[in-house]
Coordinates of C-alpha atoms and ligand atoms in Angstrom, one line a residue:
M1 CA 0.0 0.0 0.0
L2 CA 1.0 3.6 -0.4
G3 CA 2.4 5.8 2.3
L4 CA 1.7 9.6 2.4
Y5 CA 4.3 12.1 3.5
L6 CA 3.1 15.6 4.4
H7 CA 5.9 18.2 4.8
I8 CA 5.4 21.0 7.3
P9 CA 8.3 23.5 6.8
F10 CA 8.0 25.7 10.0
C11 CA 10.2 25.7 13.1
S12 CA 10.1 27.9 16.3
S13 CA 13.9 28.4 15.9
I14 CA 16.5 27.2 13.6
C15 CA 19.0 24.6 14.9
N16 CA 22.6 25.2 13.8
Y17 CA 23.2 21.7 12.4
C18 CA 20.0 21.4 10.3
N19 CA 19.8 21.4 6.5
F20 CA 16.2 20.3 6.2
N21 CA 13.8 22.4 4.1
R22 CA 12.4 24.6 6.8
G23 CA 12.0 28.3 7.9
L24 CA 10.8 30.3 10.9
F25 CA 7.2 29.9 11.9
E26 CA 5.0 32.7 10.7
S27 CA 1.3 32.5 11.4
G28 CA -0.1 34.0 8.2
L29 CA 2.3 32.0 6.0
K30 CA 1.3 28.8 7.9
D31 CA -2.4 29.5 7.3
R32 CA -1.8 29.9 3.5
Y33 CA 0.4 26.8 3.5
V34 CA -2.1 24.5 5.2
A35 CA -4.8 25.7 2.6
A36 CA -2.3 25.0 -0.3
L37 CA -1.3 21.6 1.1
T38 CA -5.0 20.6 1.5
R39 CA -5.5 21.6 -2.1
E40 CA -2.5 19.6 -3.3
I41 CA -3.7 16.4 -1.5
T42 CA -7.3 16.9 -2.7
D43 CA -6.2 17.3 -6.4
A44 CA -3.8 14.2 -6.2
G45 CA -6.2 11.7 -4.8
R46 CA -7.5 8.7 -6.8
G47 CA -8.9 6.7 -4.0
E48 CA -5.8 4.4 -3.8
P49 CA -5.3 2.4 -0.6
V50 CA -3.0 4.0 2.0
D51 CA -1.8 2.6 5.3
T52 CA 0.7 5.1 6.6
I53 CA 0.7 8.9 6.9
F54 CA 3.7 10.8 8.2
F55 CA 3.8 14.5 9.1
G56 CA 7.4 15.5 8.9
G57 CA 9.3 18.7 8.8
G58 CA 10.3 21.2 10.1
T59 CA 8.1 21.0 13.2
P60 CA 4.6 19.6 12.3
S61 CA 3.5 19.9 15.9
L62 CA 3.5 23.7 15.4
L63 CA 0.2 23.2 13.5
E64 CA -3.0 23.4 15.5
P65 CA -4.8 20.1 16.1
C66 CA -7.7 21.3 14.0
E67 CA -5.2 21.9 11.1
I68 CA -3.9 18.3 11.4
A69 CA -7.5 17.1 11.5
Q70 CA -8.2 19.2 8.3
L71 CA -5.2 17.6 6.5
L72 CA -6.1 14.1 7.6
A73 CA -9.7 14.7 6.4
A74 CA -8.3 15.7 3.0
C75 CA -6.2 12.5 2.9
R76 CA -9.3 10.4 3.8
R77 CA -11.4 12.1 1.1
A78 CA -8.7 11.7 -1.6
F79 CA -7.4 8.2 -0.6
D80 CA -8.7 5.0 0.9
V81 CA -7.0 5.3 4.2
A82 CA -7.0 2.0 6.2
P83 CA -8.8 2.2 9.5
A84 CA -5.7 1.0 11.3
A85 CA -3.3 3.3 9.4
E86 CA -0.2 4.4 11.2
I87 CA -0.3 8.2 11.4
T88 CA 2.9 9.8 12.7
L89 CA 3.4 13.4 13.9
E90 CA 7.0 14.6 14.3
T91 CA 6.9 16.7 17.5
N92 CA 9.4 18.9 19.2
P93 CA 9.1 18.9 23.0
E94 CA 8.8 22.7 23.3
T95 CA 5.6 22.6 21.3
S96 CA 4.0 19.9 23.4
T97 CA 1.2 20.5 26.0
S98 CA -1.4 18.1 27.4
E99 CA -4.1 20.0 25.6
R100 CA -2.3 19.9 22.2
M101 CA -1.5 16.2 22.6
E102 CA -5.2 15.4 23.3
G103 CA -6.1 17.5 20.2
F104 CA -3.6 15.6 18.0
R105 CA -5.0 12.3 19.4
A106 CA -8.6 13.3 18.7
A107 CA -7.5 14.5 15.2
G108 CA -6.5 10.9 14.4
V109 CA -2.7 10.8 15.0
T110 CA -1.6 7.4 16.3
R111 CA 2.1 7.8 16.7
I112 CA 4.3 10.6 18.1
S113 CA 8.0 10.9 17.1
F114 CA 9.8 13.3 19.5
G115 CA 12.9 15.2 18.4
V116 CA 14.7 15.0 21.7
Q117 CA 18.3 14.7 20.4
S118 CA 20.0 14.7 23.9
F119 CA 19.0 14.5 27.6
R120 CA 22.0 16.7 28.5
E121 CA 21.4 20.5 28.8
P122 CA 24.9 21.6 27.5
E123 CA 24.5 19.5 24.4
L124 CA 21.0 20.8 23.7
K125 CA 22.3 24.4 24.0
R126 CA 25.3 23.7 21.7
L127 CA 22.8 22.4 19.0
G128 CA 20.6 25.5 19.3
R129 CA 17.7 23.4 20.6
I130 CA 15.2 25.4 22.7
H131 CA 13.8 22.6 24.8
S132 CA 15.3 21.2 28.0
A133 CA 15.7 17.6 29.0
Q134 CA 13.0 18.1 31.7
R135 CA 10.6 19.4 29.0
A136 CA 11.3 16.4 26.8
R137 CA 10.5 14.0 29.7
A138 CA 7.3 16.0 30.5
A139 CA 6.3 15.9 26.8
V140 CA 6.4 12.1 26.9
V141 CA 4.2 12.0 30.0
E142 CA 1.7 14.4 28.3
A143 CA 1.6 12.2 25.2
R144 CA 1.0 9.1 27.2
A145 CA -1.7 10.8 29.3
A146 CA -3.4 11.8 26.0
G147 CA -3.6 8.1 25.0
F148 CA -0.6 7.7 22.8
D149 CA 0.9 4.2 23.1
N150 CA 3.3 4.4 20.2
L151 CA 6.1 6.9 20.9
S152 CA 9.4 7.3 19.3
L153 CA 12.4 9.4 20.5
D154 CA 15.3 10.6 18.4
L155 CA 18.7 11.0 19.9
M156 CA 21.9 12.2 18.2
M157 CA 25.4 10.8 19.0
W158 CA 28.9 12.2 18.3
L159 CA 27.9 15.7 19.2
P160 CA 30.5 18.4 19.8
Q161 CA 32.2 17.9 23.1
Q162 CA 30.2 14.7 23.8
S163 CA 32.2 12.0 25.4
T164 CA 31.2 8.3 25.3
A165 CA 30.1 8.7 29.0
D166 CA 27.9 11.7 28.1
W167 CA 26.3 9.6 25.3
R168 CA 25.7 6.7 27.6
E169 CA 23.8 9.1 30.0
S170 CA 21.4 10.1 27.2
V171 CA 20.8 6.5 26.2
E172 CA 20.1 5.5 29.8
A173 CA 17.7 8.5 30.1
L174 CA 15.9 7.3 26.9
I175 CA 15.6 3.8 28.3
D176 CA 14.2 5.2 31.5
V177 CA 11.5 7.0 29.5
S178 CA 10.8 3.7 27.8
P179 CA 9.4 4.7 24.3
Q180 CA 8.2 2.0 22.0
H181 CA 10.7 3.1 19.3
A182 CA 14.0 5.0 19.1
S183 CA 16.2 6.5 16.4
L184 CA 19.9 6.9 17.3
Y185 CA 21.7 8.9 14.7
L186 CA 25.2 10.0 14.2
L187 CA 25.5 13.8 13.8
E188 CA 26.3 14.6 10.2
L189 CA 27.9 18.0 9.7
Y190 CA 27.1 19.3 6.3
P191 CA 29.7 21.6 4.7
N192 CA 28.2 25.1 5.6
A193 CA 26.5 24.2 8.8
P194 CA 26.5 27.1 11.2
L195 CA 27.4 24.6 13.9
K196 CA 30.8 24.3 12.3
E197 CA 31.4 28.0 12.8
D198 CA 30.1 27.7 16.4
M199 CA 32.5 24.8 17.0
A200 CA 35.4 26.8 15.6
R201 CA 34.6 29.9 17.6
A202 CA 34.0 28.1 20.9
G203 CA 36.8 25.5 20.4
W204 CA 34.3 22.6 20.6
S205 CA 35.6 19.3 19.1
L206 CA 34.2 15.9 18.1
A207 CA 35.4 12.8 19.8
P208 CA 37.8 10.7 17.8
D209 CA 36.3 8.3 15.2
D210 CA 37.0 5.3 17.4
D211 CA 34.9 6.8 20.1
A212 CA 32.0 7.4 17.6
A213 CA 32.2 3.7 16.7
E214 CA 32.2 2.8 20.4
M215 CA 29.2 5.0 21.0
Y216 CA 27.3 3.3 18.2
L217 CA 28.2 -0.2 19.0
W218 CA 27.6 0.2 22.8
S219 CA 24.2 1.9 22.3
M220 CA 22.9 -0.8 20.0
G221 CA 24.1 -3.5 22.4
R222 CA 22.5 -1.6 25.3
M223 CA 19.2 -1.2 23.4
D224 CA 19.2 -5.0 22.8
E225 CA 19.6 -5.6 26.5
A226 CA 16.7 -3.2 27.2
G227 CA 14.4 -5.2 25.0
Y228 CA 14.6 -3.2 21.8
G229 CA 15.3 -4.9 18.5
Q230 CA 17.5 -3.1 16.0
Y231 CA 15.8 -3.3 12.6
E232 CA 17.7 -0.6 10.7
I233 CA 21.1 1.0 10.9
S234 CA 19.8 3.8 13.2
N235 CA 16.4 2.4 14.4
V236 CA 15.3 0.1 17.2
A237 CA 11.9 -0.8 18.3
R238 CA 10.0 -3.0 20.8
P239 CA 8.3 -5.9 19.1
G240 CA 5.5 -4.7 16.9
F241 CA 6.5 -1.1 16.9
T242 CA 8.8 -0.6 13.8
S243 CA 8.0 2.5 11.8
R244 CA 5.7 1.1 9.1
H245 CA 6.0 4.4 7.1
N246 CA 9.8 4.5 7.1
L247 CA 10.0 0.8 6.2
K248 CA 8.4 1.8 2.8
Y249 CA 11.6 3.8 2.1
W250 CA 13.8 0.9 2.9
Q251 CA 11.7 -1.9 1.5
D252 CA 11.4 -0.7 -2.0
G253 CA 7.9 0.6 -1.4
E254 CA 5.9 3.5 -2.8
W255 CA 4.9 6.8 -1.4
L256 CA 3.5 10.2 -2.3
G257 CA 5.0 13.3 -0.8
F258 CA 3.0 16.5 -0.4
G259 CA 4.2 20.0 0.5
C260 CA 7.2 22.0 -0.4
G261 CA 10.3 20.0 -1.3
A262 CA 8.5 16.7 -0.8
H263 CA 9.6 13.7 -2.9
S264 CA 7.4 10.9 -4.3
T265 CA 8.1 7.5 -5.8
R266 CA 5.4 5.7 -7.6
N267 CA 5.4 3.1 -10.5
G268 CA 9.1 3.6 -11.2
V269 CA 8.9 7.4 -11.4
R270 CA 10.4 9.8 -8.8
W271 CA 9.4 13.4 -8.6
K272 CA 10.1 16.4 -6.3
N273 CA 8.0 19.4 -5.4
V274 CA 9.4 22.9 -5.5
S275 CA 11.3 23.7 -2.4
S276 CA 10.3 27.3 -1.7
T277 CA 7.3 27.6 0.6
E278 CA 6.1 30.8 -1.1
E279 CA 6.5 29.4 -4.6
Y280 CA 4.7 26.2 -3.6
I281 CA 1.7 28.3 -2.3
S282 CA 1.7 30.6 -5.3
R283 CA 1.8 27.8 -7.8
L284 CA -1.1 26.1 -6.2
D285 CA -3.0 29.4 -6.0
R286 CA -2.5 29.8 -9.8
G287 CA -3.5 26.2 -10.4
Q288 CA 0.0 25.2 -11.6
S289 CA 1.9 22.0 -11.0
V290 CA 4.2 22.1 -8.0
V291 CA 6.5 19.4 -9.4
T292 CA 10.0 20.6 -10.4
E293 CA 11.9 17.5 -11.1
R294 CA 10.6 14.2 -12.5
R295 CA 12.5 11.2 -13.7
T296 CA 11.7 7.7 -14.7
L297 CA 13.9 5.3 -12.8
T298 CA 15.6 2.8 -15.1
R299 CA 15.4 -0.9 -14.0
D300 CA 19.1 -0.7 -13.1
T301 CA 18.6 2.3 -10.8
Q302 CA 15.6 0.7 -9.2
L303 CA 17.7 -2.4 -8.5
E304 CA 20.6 -0.4 -7.1
E305 CA 18.3 1.5 -4.8
A306 CA 16.5 -1.7 -3.7
L307 CA 19.9 -3.1 -2.7
F308 CA 21.3 0.1 -1.2
T309 CA 18.3 0.9 1.0
G310 CA 17.4 -2.8 1.7
L311 CA 20.8 -3.4 3.2
R312 CA 20.2 -0.7 5.8
L313 CA 17.8 -3.2 7.4
T314 CA 19.1 -5.7 9.8
E315 CA 17.2 -8.5 8.0
G316 CA 19.0 -7.4 4.8
I317 CA 17.6 -8.5 1.4
D318 CA 16.5 -11.7 -0.2
L319 CA 18.6 -11.9 -3.3
D320 CA 16.2 -14.3 -5.0
I321 CA 13.2 -12.0 -4.5
V322 CA 15.2 -9.0 -5.7
G323 CA 16.4 -11.0 -8.6
R324 CA 12.9 -12.1 -9.6
R325 CA 11.6 -8.6 -9.3
Y326 CA 14.2 -7.0 -11.5
G327 CA 15.0 -10.0 -13.7
I328 CA 18.7 -10.4 -12.9
D329 CA 20.9 -12.6 -10.8
A330 CA 22.0 -10.0 -8.2
W331 CA 24.7 -12.2 -6.8
A332 CA 26.2 -12.8 -10.2
R333 CA 26.3 -9.0 -10.8
Y334 CA 27.5 -7.8 -7.4
G335 CA 29.0 -10.8 -5.6
A336 CA 32.6 -10.1 -6.5
A337 CA 32.3 -6.5 -5.3
V338 CA 30.6 -7.6 -2.0
R339 CA 32.9 -10.6 -1.3
P340 CA 35.7 -8.5 0.4
S341 CA 33.1 -7.1 2.9
I342 CA 31.9 -10.6 3.6
E343 CA 35.5 -11.8 4.2
A344 CA 36.1 -8.8 6.5
G345 CA 33.0 -9.8 8.6
L346 CA 31.2 -6.6 7.6
A347 CA 28.5 -8.4 5.5
I348 CA 26.9 -11.8 5.9
R349 CA 25.5 -14.1 3.2
E350 CA 23.1 -16.7 4.7
G351 CA 21.1 -18.9 2.4
G352 CA 19.6 -16.5 -0.1
R353 CA 19.9 -13.4 2.1
L354 CA 22.6 -10.7 2.2
R355 CA 22.9 -8.4 5.3
L356 CA 25.3 -6.2 7.0
S357 CA 26.8 -7.1 10.4
R358 CA 26.7 -4.5 13.1
D359 CA 30.3 -3.6 12.4
G360 CA 29.4 -3.3 8.8
M361 CA 26.6 -0.9 9.6
L362 CA 29.2 1.5 10.9
L363 CA 30.8 1.5 7.4
A364 CA 27.5 1.1 5.5
N365 CA 28.1 4.0 3.1
E366 CA 31.4 2.6 2.0
I367 CA 30.1 -1.0 1.7
L368 CA 26.9 0.0 -0.1
S369 CA 28.6 2.3 -2.6
V370 CA 29.4 -0.8 -4.7
F371 CA 25.8 -0.8 -5.8
V372 CA 25.6 2.8 -7.0
Ligands
SF4_1 S1 13.6 21.7 14.8 FE1 14.2 20.1 13.4 S2 13.7 20.8 11.3 FE2 13.6 22.6 12.7 S3 15.6 23.6 12.6 FE3 15.7 22.2 14.3 S4 16.5 20.2 13.4 FE4 15.8 21.5 11.7

């Protein structure tokens, strides 16, 4: 079934490491954006079955619950949304109150994904985050009280000045809070990130690469012990709580993206909406298409992407299924290139499956580059 992604490009403040498509919240612009987004969804619908909806951003929880309800109503009118659909709202702790959580629940949201990033105040400040660790804990309590029983928390590791002991403290705090799902990401510093300038000015440094590897391997082991199963390079979940929406990206699935800068993949075609919020709104106001790039994926590209994304999953890929789907013998084509990783213990071939070991996950980009 299809997944729907709805992009909400507004934030209360801009974090110094972020290169997502977002801008500062402005009430009038937000009102016009929600109207435009509703129109884009309405125009796109053909009644196809949908089983996941994901509000991402930006900070989608800056929308009012009635606006989330309006967008979900548009999705339901335009698509055949399954009664048990997974409906996720990315939420920043500073936007959370009991009342808003109850409103999001009543609007139909079933899953909250909190951008916590760290449970240590100095780290939150260095990243330009405006919530405190205490606010993050309170937000989780508010969400549970509102009836949410599917919560995810994001943490980032290898932050400036973060030691392995500091990282362990955040992971232990996350386990104390006991969400159903967690995403543990390594910080990626993009070339012009303001955080790089902040680091240079303040003399903050990153721990050595070996410490970053230790942080990753220790935390995945600790999450195992705490009853979470790793199912993707950066994602762990209690049984039955994997992110059904994000699995579509990794399992060669199909989705439609709505909103500025959103990507879609359907029937071997990929397209992207215009990134600028203003241009997105004005194109919809003028009745014009918001799509800026569209390309038909060749079979080779689809195969490469199926391998590249599928191997992010701990279960890896079934080479026979991929082979049948794309009409090639995947092992005959890539086996020689992958064999050195298998010999180094970074990849494992078992029966018809190929997967990365946990050590291999640390070097996933290098290993998976043989496919693209
Ligand atoms: S809240 Fe999220 S989307 Fe917004 S600036 Fe910070 S990291 Fe980026």
